[in-house]
mmCIF file of C-alpha atoms in Angstrom:
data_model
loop_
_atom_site.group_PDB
_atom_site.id
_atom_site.type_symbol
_atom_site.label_atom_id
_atom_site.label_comp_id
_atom_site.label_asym_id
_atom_site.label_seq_id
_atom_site.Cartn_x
_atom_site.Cartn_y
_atom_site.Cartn_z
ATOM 1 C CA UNK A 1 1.022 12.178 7.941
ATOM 2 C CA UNK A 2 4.209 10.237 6.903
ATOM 3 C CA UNK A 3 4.452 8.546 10.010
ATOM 4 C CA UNK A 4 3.308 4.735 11.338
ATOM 5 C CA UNK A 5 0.854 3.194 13.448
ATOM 6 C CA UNK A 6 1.535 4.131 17.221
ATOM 7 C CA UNK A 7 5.166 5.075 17.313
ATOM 8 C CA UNK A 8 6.387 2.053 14.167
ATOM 9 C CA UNK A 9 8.488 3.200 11.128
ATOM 10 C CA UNK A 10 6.230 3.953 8.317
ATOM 11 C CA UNK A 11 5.417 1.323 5.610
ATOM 12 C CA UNK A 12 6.942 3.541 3.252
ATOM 13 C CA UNK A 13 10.431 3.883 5.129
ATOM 14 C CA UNK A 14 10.294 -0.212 5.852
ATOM 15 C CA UNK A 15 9.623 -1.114 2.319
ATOM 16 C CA UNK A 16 12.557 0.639 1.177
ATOM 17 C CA UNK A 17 15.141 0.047 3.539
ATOM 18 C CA UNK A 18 17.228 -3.174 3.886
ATOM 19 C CA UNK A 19 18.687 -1.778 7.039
ATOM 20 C CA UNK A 20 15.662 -0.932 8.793
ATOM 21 C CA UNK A 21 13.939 -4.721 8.104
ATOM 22 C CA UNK A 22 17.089 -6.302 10.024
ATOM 23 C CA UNK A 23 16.191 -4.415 12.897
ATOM 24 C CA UNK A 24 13.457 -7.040 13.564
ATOM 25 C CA UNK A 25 15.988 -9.720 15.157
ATOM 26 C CA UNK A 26 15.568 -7.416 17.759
ATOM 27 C CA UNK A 27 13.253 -4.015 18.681
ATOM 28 C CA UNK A 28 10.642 -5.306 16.348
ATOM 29 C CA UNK A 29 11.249 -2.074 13.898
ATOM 30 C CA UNK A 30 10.789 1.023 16.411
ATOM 31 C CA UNK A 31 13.918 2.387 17.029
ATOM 32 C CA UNK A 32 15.173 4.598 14.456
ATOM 33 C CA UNK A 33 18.243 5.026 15.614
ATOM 34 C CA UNK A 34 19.186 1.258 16.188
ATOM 35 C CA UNK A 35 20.684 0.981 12.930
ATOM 36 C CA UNK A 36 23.263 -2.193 12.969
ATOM 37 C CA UNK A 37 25.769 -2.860 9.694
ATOM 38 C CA UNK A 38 23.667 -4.937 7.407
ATOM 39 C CA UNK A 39 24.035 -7.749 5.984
ATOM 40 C CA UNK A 40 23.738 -8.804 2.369
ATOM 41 C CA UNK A 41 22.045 -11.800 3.123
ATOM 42 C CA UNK A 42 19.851 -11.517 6.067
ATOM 43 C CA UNK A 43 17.095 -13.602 5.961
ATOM 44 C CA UNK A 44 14.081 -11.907 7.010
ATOM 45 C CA UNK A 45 14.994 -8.791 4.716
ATOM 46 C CA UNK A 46 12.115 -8.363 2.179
ATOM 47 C CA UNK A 47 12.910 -4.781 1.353
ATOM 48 C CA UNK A 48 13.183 -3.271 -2.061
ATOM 49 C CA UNK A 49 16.550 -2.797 -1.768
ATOM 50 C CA UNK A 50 16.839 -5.936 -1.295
ATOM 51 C CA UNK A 51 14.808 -7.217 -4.606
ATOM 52 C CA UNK A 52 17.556 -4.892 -6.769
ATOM 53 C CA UNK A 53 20.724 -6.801 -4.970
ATOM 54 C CA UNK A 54 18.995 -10.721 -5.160
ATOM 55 C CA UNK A 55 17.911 -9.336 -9.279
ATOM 56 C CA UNK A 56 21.782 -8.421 -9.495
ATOM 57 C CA UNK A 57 23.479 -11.725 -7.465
ATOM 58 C CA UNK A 58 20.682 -13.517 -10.342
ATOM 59 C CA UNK A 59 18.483 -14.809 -7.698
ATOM 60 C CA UNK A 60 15.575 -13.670 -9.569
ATOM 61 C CA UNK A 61 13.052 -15.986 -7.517
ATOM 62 C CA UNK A 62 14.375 -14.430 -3.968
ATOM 63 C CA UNK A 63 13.711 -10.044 -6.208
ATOM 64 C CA UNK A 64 10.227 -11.176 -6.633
ATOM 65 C CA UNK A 65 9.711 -12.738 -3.579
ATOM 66 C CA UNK A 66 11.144 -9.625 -1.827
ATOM 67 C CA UNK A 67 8.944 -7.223 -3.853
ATOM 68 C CA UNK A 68 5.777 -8.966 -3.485
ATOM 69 C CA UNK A 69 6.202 -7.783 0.329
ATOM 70 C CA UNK A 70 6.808 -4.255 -0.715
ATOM 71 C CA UNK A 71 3.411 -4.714 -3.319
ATOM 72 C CA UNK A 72 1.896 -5.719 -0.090
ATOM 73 C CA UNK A 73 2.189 -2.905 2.376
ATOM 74 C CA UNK A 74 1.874 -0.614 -1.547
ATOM 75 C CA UNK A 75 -1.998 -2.507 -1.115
ATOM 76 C CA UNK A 76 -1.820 -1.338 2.415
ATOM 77 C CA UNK A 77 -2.005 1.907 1.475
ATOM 78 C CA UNK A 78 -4.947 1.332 -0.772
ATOM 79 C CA UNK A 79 -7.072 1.145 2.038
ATOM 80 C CA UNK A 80 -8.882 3.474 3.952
ATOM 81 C CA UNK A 81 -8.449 2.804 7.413
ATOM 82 C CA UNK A 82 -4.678 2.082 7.092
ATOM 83 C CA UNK A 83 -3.894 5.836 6.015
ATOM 84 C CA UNK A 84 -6.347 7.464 8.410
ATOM 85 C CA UNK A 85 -5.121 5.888 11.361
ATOM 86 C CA UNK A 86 -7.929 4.067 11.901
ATOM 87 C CA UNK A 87 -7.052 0.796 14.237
ATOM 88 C CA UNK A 88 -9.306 -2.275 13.206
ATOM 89 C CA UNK A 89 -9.118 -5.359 14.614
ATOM 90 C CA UNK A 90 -11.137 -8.114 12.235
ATOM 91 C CA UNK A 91 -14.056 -10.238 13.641
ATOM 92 C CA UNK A 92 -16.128 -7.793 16.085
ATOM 93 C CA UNK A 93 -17.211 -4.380 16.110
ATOM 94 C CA UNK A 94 -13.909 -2.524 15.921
ATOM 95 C CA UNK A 95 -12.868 -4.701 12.562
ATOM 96 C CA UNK A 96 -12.703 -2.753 8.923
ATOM 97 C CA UNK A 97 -16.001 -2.948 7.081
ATOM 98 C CA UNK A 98 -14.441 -2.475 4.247
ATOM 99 C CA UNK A 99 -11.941 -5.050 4.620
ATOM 100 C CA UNK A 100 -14.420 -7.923 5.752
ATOM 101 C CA UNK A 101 -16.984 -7.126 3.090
ATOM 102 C CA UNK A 102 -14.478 -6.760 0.119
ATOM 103 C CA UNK A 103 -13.345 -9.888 0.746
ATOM 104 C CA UNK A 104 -15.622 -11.417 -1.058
ATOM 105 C CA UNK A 105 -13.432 -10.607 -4.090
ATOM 106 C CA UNK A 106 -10.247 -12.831 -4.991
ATOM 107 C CA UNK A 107 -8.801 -14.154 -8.107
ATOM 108 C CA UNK A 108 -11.560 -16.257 -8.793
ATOM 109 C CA UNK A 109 -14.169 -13.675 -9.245
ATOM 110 C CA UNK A 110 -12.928 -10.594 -10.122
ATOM 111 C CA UNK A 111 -10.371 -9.244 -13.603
ATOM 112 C CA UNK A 112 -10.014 -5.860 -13.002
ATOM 113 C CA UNK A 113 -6.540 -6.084 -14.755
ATOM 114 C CA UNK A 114 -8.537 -7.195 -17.607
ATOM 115 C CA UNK A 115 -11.019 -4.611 -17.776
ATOM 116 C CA UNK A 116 -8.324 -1.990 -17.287
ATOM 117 C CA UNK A 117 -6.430 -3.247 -20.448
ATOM 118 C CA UNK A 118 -9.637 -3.750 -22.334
ATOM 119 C CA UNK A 119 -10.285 0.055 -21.736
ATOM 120 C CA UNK A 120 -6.595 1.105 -23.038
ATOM 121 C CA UNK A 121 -5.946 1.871 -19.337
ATOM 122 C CA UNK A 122 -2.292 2.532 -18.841
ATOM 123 C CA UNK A 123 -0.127 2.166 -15.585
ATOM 124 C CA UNK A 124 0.995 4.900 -13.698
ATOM 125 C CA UNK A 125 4.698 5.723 -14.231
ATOM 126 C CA UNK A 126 6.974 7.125 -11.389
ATOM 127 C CA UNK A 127 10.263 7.411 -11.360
ATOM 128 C CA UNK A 128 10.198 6.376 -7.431
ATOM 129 C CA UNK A 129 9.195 4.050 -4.699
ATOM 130 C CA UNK A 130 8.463 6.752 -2.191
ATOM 131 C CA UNK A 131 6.240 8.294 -5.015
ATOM 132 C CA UNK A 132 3.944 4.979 -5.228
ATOM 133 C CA UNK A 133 3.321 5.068 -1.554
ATOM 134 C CA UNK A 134 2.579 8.675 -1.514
ATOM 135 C CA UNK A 135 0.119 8.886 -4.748
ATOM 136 C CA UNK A 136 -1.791 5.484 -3.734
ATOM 137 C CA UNK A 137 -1.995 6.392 0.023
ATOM 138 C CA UNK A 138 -3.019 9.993 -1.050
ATOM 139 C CA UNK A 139 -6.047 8.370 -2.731
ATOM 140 C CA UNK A 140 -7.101 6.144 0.153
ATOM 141 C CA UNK A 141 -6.791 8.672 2.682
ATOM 142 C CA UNK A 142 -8.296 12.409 0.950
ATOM 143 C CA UNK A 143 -11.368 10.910 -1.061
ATOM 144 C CA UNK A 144 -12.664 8.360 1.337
ATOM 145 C CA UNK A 145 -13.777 7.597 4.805
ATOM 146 C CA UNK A 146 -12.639 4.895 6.951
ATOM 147 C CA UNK A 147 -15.463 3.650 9.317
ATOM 148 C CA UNK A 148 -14.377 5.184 12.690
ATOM 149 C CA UNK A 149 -13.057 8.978 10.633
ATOM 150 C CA UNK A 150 -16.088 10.127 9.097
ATOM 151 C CA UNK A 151 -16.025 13.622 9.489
ATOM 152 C CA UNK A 152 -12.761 13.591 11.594
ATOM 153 C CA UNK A 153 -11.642 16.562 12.972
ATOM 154 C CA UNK A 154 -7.928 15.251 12.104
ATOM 155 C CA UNK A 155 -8.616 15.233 8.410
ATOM 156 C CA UNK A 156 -9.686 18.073 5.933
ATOM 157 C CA UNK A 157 -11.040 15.880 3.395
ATOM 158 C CA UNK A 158 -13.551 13.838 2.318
ATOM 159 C CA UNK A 159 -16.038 16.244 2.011
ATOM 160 C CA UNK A 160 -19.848 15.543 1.222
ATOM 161 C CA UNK A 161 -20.345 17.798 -1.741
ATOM 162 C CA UNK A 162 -24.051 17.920 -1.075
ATOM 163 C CA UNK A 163 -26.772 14.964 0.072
ATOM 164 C CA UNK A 164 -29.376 12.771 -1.748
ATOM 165 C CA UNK A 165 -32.563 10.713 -0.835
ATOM 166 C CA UNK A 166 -31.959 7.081 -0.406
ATOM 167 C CA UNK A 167 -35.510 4.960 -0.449
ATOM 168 C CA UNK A 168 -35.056 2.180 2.036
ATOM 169 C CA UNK A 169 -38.630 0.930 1.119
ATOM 170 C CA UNK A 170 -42.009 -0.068 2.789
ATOM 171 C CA UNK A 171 -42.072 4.429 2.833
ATOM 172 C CA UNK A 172 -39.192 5.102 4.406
ATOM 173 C CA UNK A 173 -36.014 6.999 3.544
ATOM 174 C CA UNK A 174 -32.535 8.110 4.379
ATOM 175 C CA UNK A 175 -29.681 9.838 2.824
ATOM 176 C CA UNK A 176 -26.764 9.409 0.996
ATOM 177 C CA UNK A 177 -23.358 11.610 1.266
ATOM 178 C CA UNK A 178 -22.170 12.648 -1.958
ATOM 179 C CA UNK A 179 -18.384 13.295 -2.815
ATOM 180 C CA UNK A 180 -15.898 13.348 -5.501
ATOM 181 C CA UNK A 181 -13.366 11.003 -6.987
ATOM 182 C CA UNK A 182 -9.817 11.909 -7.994
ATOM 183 C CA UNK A 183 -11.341 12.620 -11.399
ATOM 184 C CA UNK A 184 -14.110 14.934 -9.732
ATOM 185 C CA UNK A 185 -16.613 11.877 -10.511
ATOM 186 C CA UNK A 186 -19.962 11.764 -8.206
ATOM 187 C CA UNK A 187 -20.173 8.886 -6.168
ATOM 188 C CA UNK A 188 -22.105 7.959 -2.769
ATOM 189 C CA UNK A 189 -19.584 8.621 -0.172
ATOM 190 C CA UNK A 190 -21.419 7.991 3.270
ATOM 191 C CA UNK A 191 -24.489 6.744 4.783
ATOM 192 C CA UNK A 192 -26.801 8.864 6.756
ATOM 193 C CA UNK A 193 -30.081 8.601 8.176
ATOM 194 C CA UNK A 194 -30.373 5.011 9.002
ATOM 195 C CA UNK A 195 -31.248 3.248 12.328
ATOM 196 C CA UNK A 196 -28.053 3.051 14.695
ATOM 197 C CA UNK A 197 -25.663 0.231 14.105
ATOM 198 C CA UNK A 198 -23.131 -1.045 16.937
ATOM 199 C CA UNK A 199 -19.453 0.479 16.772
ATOM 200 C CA UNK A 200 -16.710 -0.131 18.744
ATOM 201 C CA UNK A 201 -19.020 -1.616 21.826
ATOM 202 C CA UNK A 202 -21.018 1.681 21.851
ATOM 203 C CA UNK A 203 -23.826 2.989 19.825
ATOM 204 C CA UNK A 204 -22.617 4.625 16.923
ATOM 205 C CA UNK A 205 -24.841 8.078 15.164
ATOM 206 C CA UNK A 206 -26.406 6.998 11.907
ATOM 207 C CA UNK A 207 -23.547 7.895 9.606
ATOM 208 C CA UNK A 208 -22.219 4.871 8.409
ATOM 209 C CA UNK A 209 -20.421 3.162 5.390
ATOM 210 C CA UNK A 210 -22.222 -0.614 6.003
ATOM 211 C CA UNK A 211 -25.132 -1.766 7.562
ATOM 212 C CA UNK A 212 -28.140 -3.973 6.743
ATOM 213 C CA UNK A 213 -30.327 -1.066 5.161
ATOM 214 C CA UNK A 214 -27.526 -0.659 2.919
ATOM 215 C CA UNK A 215 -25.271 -3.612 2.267
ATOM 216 C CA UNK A 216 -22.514 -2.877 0.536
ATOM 217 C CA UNK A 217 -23.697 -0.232 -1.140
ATOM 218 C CA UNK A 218 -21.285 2.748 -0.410
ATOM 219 C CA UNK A 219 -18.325 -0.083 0.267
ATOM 220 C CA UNK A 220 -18.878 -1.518 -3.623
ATOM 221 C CA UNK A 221 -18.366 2.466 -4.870
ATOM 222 C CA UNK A 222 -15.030 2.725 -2.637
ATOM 223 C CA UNK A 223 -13.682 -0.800 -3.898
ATOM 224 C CA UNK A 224 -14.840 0.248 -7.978
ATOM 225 C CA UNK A 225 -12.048 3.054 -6.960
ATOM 226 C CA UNK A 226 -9.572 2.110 -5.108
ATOM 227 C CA UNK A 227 -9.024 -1.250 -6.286
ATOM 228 C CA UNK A 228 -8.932 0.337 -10.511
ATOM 229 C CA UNK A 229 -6.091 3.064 -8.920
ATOM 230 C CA UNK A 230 -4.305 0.593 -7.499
ATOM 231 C CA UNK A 231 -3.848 -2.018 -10.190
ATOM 232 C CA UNK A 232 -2.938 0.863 -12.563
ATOM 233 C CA UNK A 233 -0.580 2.144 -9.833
ATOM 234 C CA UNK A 234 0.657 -1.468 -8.598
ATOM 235 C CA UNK A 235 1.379 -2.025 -12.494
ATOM 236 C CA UNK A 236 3.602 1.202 -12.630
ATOM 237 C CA UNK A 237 5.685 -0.150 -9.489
ATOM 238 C CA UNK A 238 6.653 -3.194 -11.039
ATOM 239 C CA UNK A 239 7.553 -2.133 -14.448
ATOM 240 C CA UNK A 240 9.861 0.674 -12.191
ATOM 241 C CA UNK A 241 11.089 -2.055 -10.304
ATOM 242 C CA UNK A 242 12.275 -4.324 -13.331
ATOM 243 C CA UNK A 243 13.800 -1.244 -15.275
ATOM 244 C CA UNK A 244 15.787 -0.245 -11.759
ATOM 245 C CA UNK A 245 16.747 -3.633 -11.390
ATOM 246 C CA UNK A 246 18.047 -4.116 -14.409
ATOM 247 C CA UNK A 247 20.276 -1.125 -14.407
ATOM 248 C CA UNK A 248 21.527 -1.753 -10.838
ATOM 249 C CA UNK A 249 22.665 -5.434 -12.137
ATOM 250 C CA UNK A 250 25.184 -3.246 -14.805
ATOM 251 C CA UNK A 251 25.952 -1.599 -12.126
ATOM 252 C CA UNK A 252 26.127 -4.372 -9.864
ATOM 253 C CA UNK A 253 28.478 -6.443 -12.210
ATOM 254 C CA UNK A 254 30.414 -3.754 -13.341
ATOM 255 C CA UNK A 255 32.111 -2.930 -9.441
ATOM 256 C CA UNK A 256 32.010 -6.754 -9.002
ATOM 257 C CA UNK A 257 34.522 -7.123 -12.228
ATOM 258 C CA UNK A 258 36.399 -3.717 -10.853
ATOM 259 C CA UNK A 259 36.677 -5.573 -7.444
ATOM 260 C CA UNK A 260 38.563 -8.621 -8.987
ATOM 261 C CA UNK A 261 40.562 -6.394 -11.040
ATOM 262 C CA UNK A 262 41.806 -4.738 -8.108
ATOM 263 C CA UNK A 263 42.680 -7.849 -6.251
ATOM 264 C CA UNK A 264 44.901 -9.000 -9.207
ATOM 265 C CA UNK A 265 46.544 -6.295 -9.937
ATOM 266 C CA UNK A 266 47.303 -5.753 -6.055
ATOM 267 C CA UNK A 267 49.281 -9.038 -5.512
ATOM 268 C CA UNK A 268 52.025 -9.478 -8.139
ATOM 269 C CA UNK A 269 54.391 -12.957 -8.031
ATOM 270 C CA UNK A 270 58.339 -12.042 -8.063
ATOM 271 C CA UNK A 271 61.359 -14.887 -7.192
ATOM 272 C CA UNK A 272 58.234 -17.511 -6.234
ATOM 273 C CA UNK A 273 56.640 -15.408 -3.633
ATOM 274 C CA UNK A 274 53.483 -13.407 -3.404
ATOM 275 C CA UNK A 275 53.729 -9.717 -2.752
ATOM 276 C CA UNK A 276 50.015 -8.073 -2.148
#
């Protein structure tokens, strides 16, 4: 819905904006209409504006720096409950499932860039940063459920595109939700059928994406997804980002030289003194 979590800027408005990110020395990054003059330099200013001027003054280190924060809140968007407004807070019952459990994979154990390139995978070209955040958190949110919006009244899709037999053995059975990828692909969408699992301090129904009948069974199918869309996508960004970069540094350079041509030819010397 283009908007952030309860009343913020959105990720994809802060990511972009050098101005908005040296708001936080003081409302934190709510007011919209707080705007001070920025400044060049400011610290705490991670923005991707920000990564094109530090690429163009040749601070190289400080660009990446600055758009490994925007890649960050890009991976944001890659999951679930972040674009379906679904508030999680880690280590109880209100905490992402899908978070917690995919953790299990980090640089040590998984090479989905690998695979990708392997299978003459290409990245996703856009022209725009606004078009990264809109593509990857159009995935996350329309083709899969976050834990607490299964079904949700608030949004029109995922939809179970019809319902299989799950054998949880020793005779008995439950059901899986099917639905449909990007690339109108099968996979098990949601858990239903179970015995009821704990959710938010209350009893939940038996429509879930994790419990102990299942493990990680629907979770696994989300994470073969999202995490393949996002590489391809977070691959895209960055090639964007060093082609902008690169032609805001001409551009960069180019007023730079026009600025000290200016200045000289503003001040002229006559009879030994300076007349500007």
């Amino acid at each position: 819905y283009q908007r952030g979590w309860i009343g913020y800027r959105s990720s994809k408005g802060w990511a972009r904006s050098s101005a908005q990110q040296q708001e936080t020395r003081s409302l934190l990054a709510l007011n919209p209409w707080s705007l001070q003059k920025s400044s060049d330099d400011w610290p705490a200013d991670f923005s991707y504006e920000r990564a094109l001027l530090d690429h163009a003054k040749g601070n190289r280190e400080r660009a990446f720096e600055a758009f490994g924060h925007v890649m960050h809140l890009l991976e944001d968007a890659n999951v679930p409950e972040h674009t379906r407004n679904d508030t999680h807070i880690g280590g109880h019952s209100t905490g992402s499932p899908y978070e917690s459990t995919m953790a299990k994979w980090n640089p040590s154990n998984f090479d989905v860039a690998k695979k990708l390139f392997q299978q003459r995978k290409k990245p996703v070209l856009l022209d725009d940063l606004d078009k990264y955040f809109d593509a990857i958190a159009g995935y996350s949110n329309g083709y899969f459920f976050s834990e607490d919006t299964i079904n949700s009244k608030r949004y029109v899709a995922p939809r179970i595109v019809r319902v299989k037999k799950h054998d949880l053995g020793n005779n008995n059975s439950a059901f899986i939700g099917v639905g449909l990828d990007k690339n109108n692909q099968e996979f098990d969408l949601v858990f239903v059928g179970g015995t009821e699992t704990k959710r938010n301090f209350i009893k939940s129904k038996e429509v879930t994406l994790f419990n102990k009948e299942i493990g990680t069974l629907i979770l696994d199918g989300y994470w073969e997804r999202l995490s393949k869309d996002f590489v391809l996508h977070g691959a895209g960004a960055l090639k964007m980002m060093l082609d902008q970069a690169e032609e805001f540094k001409i551009e960069y350079e180019t007023r730079q030289a026009l600025k000290k041509e200016s200045k000289k030819s503003d001040t002229t010397y006559t009879g030994g003194m300076l007349k500007g």
